[in-house]
Short mmCIF file of C-alpha atoms in Angstrom, two decimals:
data_model
loop_
_atom_site.label_atom_id
_atom_site.label_comp_id
_atom_site.label_asym_id
_atom_site.label_seq_id
_atom_site.Cartn_x
_atom_site.Cartn_y
_atom_site.Cartn_z
CA MET A 1 19.93 0.04 10.11
CA ASN A 2 21.70 -1.20 7.00
CA SER A 3 21.92 0.35 3.54
CA THR A 4 19.19 -1.92 2.16
CA THR A 5 16.53 -0.77 4.66
CA ASN A 6 13.50 1.03 3.27
CA ILE A 7 11.03 1.74 6.09
CA ALA A 8 12.06 0.94 9.67
CA THR A 9 10.26 1.38 12.97
CA THR A 10 11.63 1.27 16.51
CA GLY A 11 9.34 0.72 19.47
CA LEU A 12 6.30 1.96 17.55
CA THR A 13 3.26 1.99 19.83
CA LYS A 14 -0.37 3.05 19.43
CA SER A 15 -3.25 2.47 21.85
CA PHE A 16 -6.95 3.10 21.55
CA GLY A 17 -8.44 3.35 25.00
CA GLY A 18 -7.15 0.32 26.86
CA VAL A 19 -6.29 -1.63 23.72
CA ARG A 20 -2.71 -1.51 22.45
CA ALA A 21 -3.15 -1.97 18.71
CA VAL A 22 0.58 -1.60 17.94
CA ASP A 23 2.86 -2.71 20.76
CA HIS A 24 6.49 -1.55 20.65
CA ALA A 25 6.87 -2.76 17.06
CA THR A 26 10.45 -2.79 15.82
CA VAL A 27 10.82 -3.94 12.24
CA GLU A 28 12.70 -3.24 9.01
CA PHE A 29 11.51 -3.62 5.43
CA GLN A 30 13.92 -4.30 2.60
CA ASP A 31 14.54 -1.67 -0.05
CA GLY A 32 13.87 -2.75 -3.63
CA LYS A 33 11.93 -5.83 -2.54
CA ILE A 34 8.33 -6.97 -2.26
CA ASN A 35 7.69 -7.09 1.48
CA ALA A 36 4.51 -8.58 2.96
CA VAL A 37 2.88 -8.03 6.33
CA ILE A 38 0.63 -10.86 7.49
CA GLY A 39 -1.10 -11.80 10.72
CA PRO A 40 -4.45 -12.77 12.21
CA ASN A 41 -7.36 -10.33 12.20
CA GLY A 42 -6.82 -7.68 14.86
CA SER A 43 -3.05 -8.13 14.95
CA GLY A 44 -2.39 -4.44 14.26
CA LYS A 45 -1.38 -4.48 10.60
CA THR A 46 -3.56 -1.63 9.35
CA THR A 47 -2.93 0.49 12.46
CA PHE A 48 0.79 -0.03 11.86
CA PHE A 49 0.34 1.15 8.24
CA ASN A 50 -1.60 4.18 9.45
CA CYS A 51 1.14 5.13 11.91
CA VAL A 52 3.83 4.80 9.24
CA THR A 53 1.95 6.89 6.66
CA GLY A 54 0.86 9.65 9.03
CA MET A 55 -2.85 8.82 9.06
CA ILE A 56 -2.65 8.51 12.85
CA ARG A 57 0.06 9.68 15.20
CA PRO A 58 1.87 7.00 17.22
CA ASP A 59 1.96 7.31 21.01
CA SER A 60 5.68 6.52 21.05
CA GLY A 61 8.47 5.08 18.93
CA THR A 62 9.98 6.18 15.64
CA VAL A 63 9.44 5.71 11.92
CA SER A 64 12.26 6.24 9.45
CA TYR A 65 12.29 6.14 5.67
CA ARG A 66 15.65 5.43 4.10
CA GLY A 67 17.32 6.78 7.20
CA ARG A 68 15.20 9.93 7.49
CA ASP A 69 12.98 10.37 10.55
CA VAL A 70 9.36 10.78 9.42
CA THR A 71 7.66 10.02 12.74
CA GLY A 72 4.30 11.76 13.05
CA LYS A 73 4.66 13.71 9.81
CA ALA A 74 1.45 14.70 8.02
CA PRO A 75 0.26 12.31 5.29
CA HIS A 76 1.07 14.76 2.49
CA ARG A 77 4.64 15.06 3.79
CA ILE A 78 5.01 11.30 3.93
CA ALA A 79 3.74 11.15 0.35
CA ALA A 80 6.17 13.88 -0.71
CA ALA A 81 9.00 11.84 0.79
CA GLY A 82 8.22 9.08 -1.71
CA ILE A 83 5.69 6.77 -0.02
CA GLY A 84 2.32 6.03 -1.64
CA ARG A 85 -0.41 3.84 -0.22
CA SER A 86 -3.77 2.26 -0.90
CA PHE A 87 -6.45 1.49 1.66
CA GLN A 88 -8.30 -1.60 2.80
CA LEU A 89 -11.52 0.05 1.62
CA CYS A 90 -10.95 1.90 -1.67
CA ARG A 91 -10.69 5.66 -1.41
CA ILE A 92 -12.04 7.01 -4.67
CA PHE A 93 -14.41 9.76 -5.75
CA PRO A 94 -17.51 7.79 -6.81
CA ARG A 95 -19.18 10.51 -8.89
CA MET A 96 -16.02 11.52 -10.74
CA THR A 97 -14.87 9.71 -13.85
CA VAL A 98 -12.02 7.25 -13.85
CA LEU A 99 -9.71 9.78 -15.53
CA GLU A 100 -10.72 12.55 -13.12
CA ASN A 101 -9.99 10.27 -10.17
CA VAL A 102 -6.43 9.66 -11.32
CA LEU A 103 -5.88 13.37 -11.94
CA ALA A 104 -7.32 14.16 -8.50
CA ALA A 105 -4.76 11.86 -6.90
CA ALA A 106 -2.04 14.20 -8.15
CA ARG A 107 -3.95 17.50 -8.01
CA PRO A 108 -6.76 17.17 -5.46
CA ARG A 109 -7.76 20.85 -5.63
CA GLY A 110 -7.28 21.56 -9.30
CA VAL A 111 -8.89 18.90 -11.50
CA ALA A 112 -11.36 21.21 -13.22
CA ALA A 113 -8.67 23.77 -14.05
CA LEU A 114 -6.34 21.03 -15.23
CA LEU A 115 -8.94 19.59 -17.59
CA GLY A 116 -9.60 23.03 -19.02
CA SER A 117 -6.02 24.10 -19.64
CA ALA A 118 -3.58 23.50 -22.42
CA ARG A 119 -0.77 23.01 -19.91
CA GLY A 120 -2.74 20.11 -18.41
CA THR A 121 -2.35 18.00 -21.55
CA ALA A 122 0.83 16.30 -20.36
CA GLU A 123 -0.73 15.44 -17.00
CA ILE A 124 -3.82 14.03 -18.69
CA GLU A 125 -1.69 11.86 -20.96
CA ARG A 126 0.34 10.69 -17.98
CA ALA A 127 -2.88 9.73 -16.19
CA ARG A 128 -4.05 7.86 -19.27
CA GLY A 129 -0.71 6.06 -19.34
CA TRP A 130 -1.24 4.74 -15.81
CA LEU A 131 -4.79 3.72 -16.68
CA ARG A 132 -3.40 1.75 -19.61
CA ARG A 133 -0.81 0.22 -17.33
CA VAL A 134 -3.39 -1.09 -14.87
CA GLY A 135 -5.70 -2.15 -17.70
CA ILE A 136 -8.73 0.14 -17.32
CA ASP A 137 -7.98 2.89 -19.86
CA HIS A 138 -11.10 1.89 -21.82
CA LEU A 139 -13.16 3.02 -18.82
CA GLU A 140 -11.70 6.54 -18.47
CA GLY A 141 -15.06 8.26 -19.00
CA VAL A 142 -17.02 5.99 -16.65
CA GLU A 143 -17.98 7.21 -13.20
CA ALA A 144 -15.97 5.38 -10.55
CA ARG A 145 -19.12 4.18 -8.76
CA ASP A 146 -20.02 2.13 -11.83
CA LEU A 147 -16.81 0.07 -11.74
CA SER A 148 -16.60 -3.38 -10.21
CA TYR A 149 -14.85 -3.54 -6.85
CA GLY A 150 -11.77 -5.06 -8.47
CA GLN A 151 -11.69 -2.27 -11.06
CA GLN A 152 -11.95 0.27 -8.25
CA LYS A 153 -8.88 -1.33 -6.67
CA LEU A 154 -7.03 -0.91 -9.97
CA LEU A 155 -8.22 2.70 -10.18
CA GLU A 156 -6.93 3.42 -6.68
CA LEU A 157 -3.57 1.88 -7.63
CA ALA A 158 -3.40 4.07 -10.75
CA GLY A 159 -3.98 7.09 -8.52
CA VAL A 160 -1.18 6.00 -6.20
CA LEU A 161 1.16 5.57 -9.17
CA MET A 162 0.27 9.01 -10.53
CA ALA A 163 2.30 10.50 -7.68
CA GLU A 164 5.35 8.46 -8.80
CA PRO A 165 6.18 7.02 -5.35
CA GLU A 166 9.38 5.06 -4.83
CA THR A 167 7.72 2.95 -2.12
CA ILE A 168 4.15 1.64 -2.34
CA MET A 169 2.20 0.33 0.64
CA LEU A 170 -0.87 -1.72 -0.29
CA ASP A 171 -3.51 -2.64 2.30
CA GLU A 172 -5.22 -5.89 1.23
CA PRO A 173 -5.06 -5.37 -2.55
CA ALA A 174 -6.63 -8.79 -3.18
CA GLY A 175 -9.51 -8.38 -0.72
CA GLY A 176 -12.88 -8.89 -2.43
CA VAL A 177 -11.25 -9.21 -5.86
CA ASN A 178 -11.87 -12.03 -8.34
CA PRO A 179 -8.99 -14.37 -9.26
CA ALA A 180 -8.37 -12.85 -12.70
CA LEU A 181 -7.90 -9.37 -11.24
CA ILE A 182 -5.75 -10.75 -8.41
CA ASP A 183 -3.44 -12.15 -11.09
CA ARG A 184 -3.37 -8.75 -12.81
CA ILE A 185 -2.53 -6.97 -9.56
CA ALA A 186 0.22 -9.50 -8.82
CA THR A 187 1.69 -9.05 -12.29
CA LEU A 188 1.65 -5.26 -11.89
CA VAL A 189 3.40 -5.47 -8.52
CA ARG A 190 6.11 -7.72 -9.97
CA GLU A 191 6.62 -5.44 -12.99
CA LEU A 192 6.74 -2.26 -10.93
CA ASN A 193 9.12 -3.89 -8.47
CA ALA A 194 11.39 -4.92 -11.36
CA GLU A 195 11.40 -1.25 -12.41
CA GLY A 196 12.73 -0.24 -9.00
CA ARG A 197 9.75 0.34 -6.71
CA THR A 198 9.64 -1.15 -3.23
CA PHE A 199 6.39 -2.71 -2.00
CA ILE A 200 5.03 -3.36 1.48
CA VAL A 201 1.79 -5.33 1.23
CA VAL A 202 -0.71 -6.24 3.93
CA GLU A 203 -2.59 -9.29 2.70
CA HIS A 204 -4.66 -12.23 3.96
CA ASN A 205 -4.40 -14.25 0.74
CA MET A 206 -1.58 -16.59 1.74
CA GLU A 207 -1.19 -18.10 -1.71
CA LEU A 208 -0.59 -14.62 -3.11
CA VAL A 209 1.77 -13.64 -0.27
CA MET A 210 3.92 -16.74 -0.59
CA SER A 211 4.19 -16.50 -4.37
CA LEU A 212 4.74 -12.75 -4.57
CA SER A 213 6.91 -11.75 -1.62
CA ASP A 214 10.66 -11.65 -1.07
CA HIS A 215 10.37 -10.87 2.63
CA VAL A 216 7.49 -11.54 5.03
CA VAL A 217 6.85 -9.96 8.45
CA VAL A 218 4.28 -11.60 10.71
CA PHE A 219 2.33 -9.52 13.24
CA ASP A 220 0.48 -10.86 16.26
CA ARG A 221 -1.04 -8.78 19.06
CA GLY A 222 0.47 -5.58 17.75
CA ARG A 223 4.06 -6.60 17.22
CA PRO A 224 6.18 -8.57 14.75
CA ILE A 225 6.79 -12.16 15.88
CA ALA A 226 8.65 -13.52 12.85
CA GLU A 227 10.21 -12.36 9.60
CA GLY A 228 12.18 -13.76 6.70
CA PRO A 229 11.72 -15.44 3.32
CA PRO A 230 8.24 -16.93 2.73
CA ASP A 231 9.31 -20.57 3.16
CA THR A 232 11.06 -19.80 6.45
CA VAL A 233 8.10 -17.88 7.84
CA ARG A 234 5.63 -20.55 6.76
CA ALA A 235 7.42 -23.12 8.91
CA ASP A 236 8.03 -20.90 11.96
CA PRO A 237 6.42 -22.39 15.13
CA ALA A 238 5.44 -18.92 16.40
CA VAL A 239 3.57 -18.26 13.17
CA LEU A 240 1.77 -21.59 13.33
CA GLU A 241 0.74 -20.84 16.90
CA ALA A 242 -0.51 -17.35 16.03
CA TYR A 243 -2.62 -18.60 13.12
CA LEU A 244 -3.62 -22.08 14.20
CA GLY A 245 -3.07 -22.24 17.96
CA VAL A 246 -0.76 -25.24 17.56
#
């Protein structure tokens, strides 16, 4: 592992019954860069994310974050180490307001007390700052269930950012989102990356991946089959075979 490695896995494996969803995956992601993970449906991308972030425990192999072994750690410990993530299907509290959702991301058991205390003022203003940053501050009093799906994606991202992670893993941020909001998400990712945050993004939108990423890793059948700059990966015969069967 070199000094520019962010998250790295060695031999990471996870099976469900007789299906090996992640198959001895060994891969490194670059620190300070926008990394993308692509691959056909069922290639193991989300299971890989879940193993890395502690949502499920791998059967074997290791996960390290900036040289520190975090294999099998609980999700809250992974988060405390500096890794935040979003999910393929938004995880929000539908009957809570937009502002309450962002506060809950940082204080899941103490939102009511926070809202009712003078000492919570700074946290509330910080939450409002992230809502401004993602462009939905005007909706802070709206219940999350009343947002569009794209706005819910932005709300989830604001919640991730509330924890101030150094590394952000996004699972299909453009999925089901209209083009205008995709552009907003892409702009946010670029800005936050320029400010020092590392990104690892699972995405099916190839136009977005190729325009946004510095480094692309391609998964097929549970393991990485190619990696490198977008133009190099796009022309790789193994990638063409995995996607197109050619």
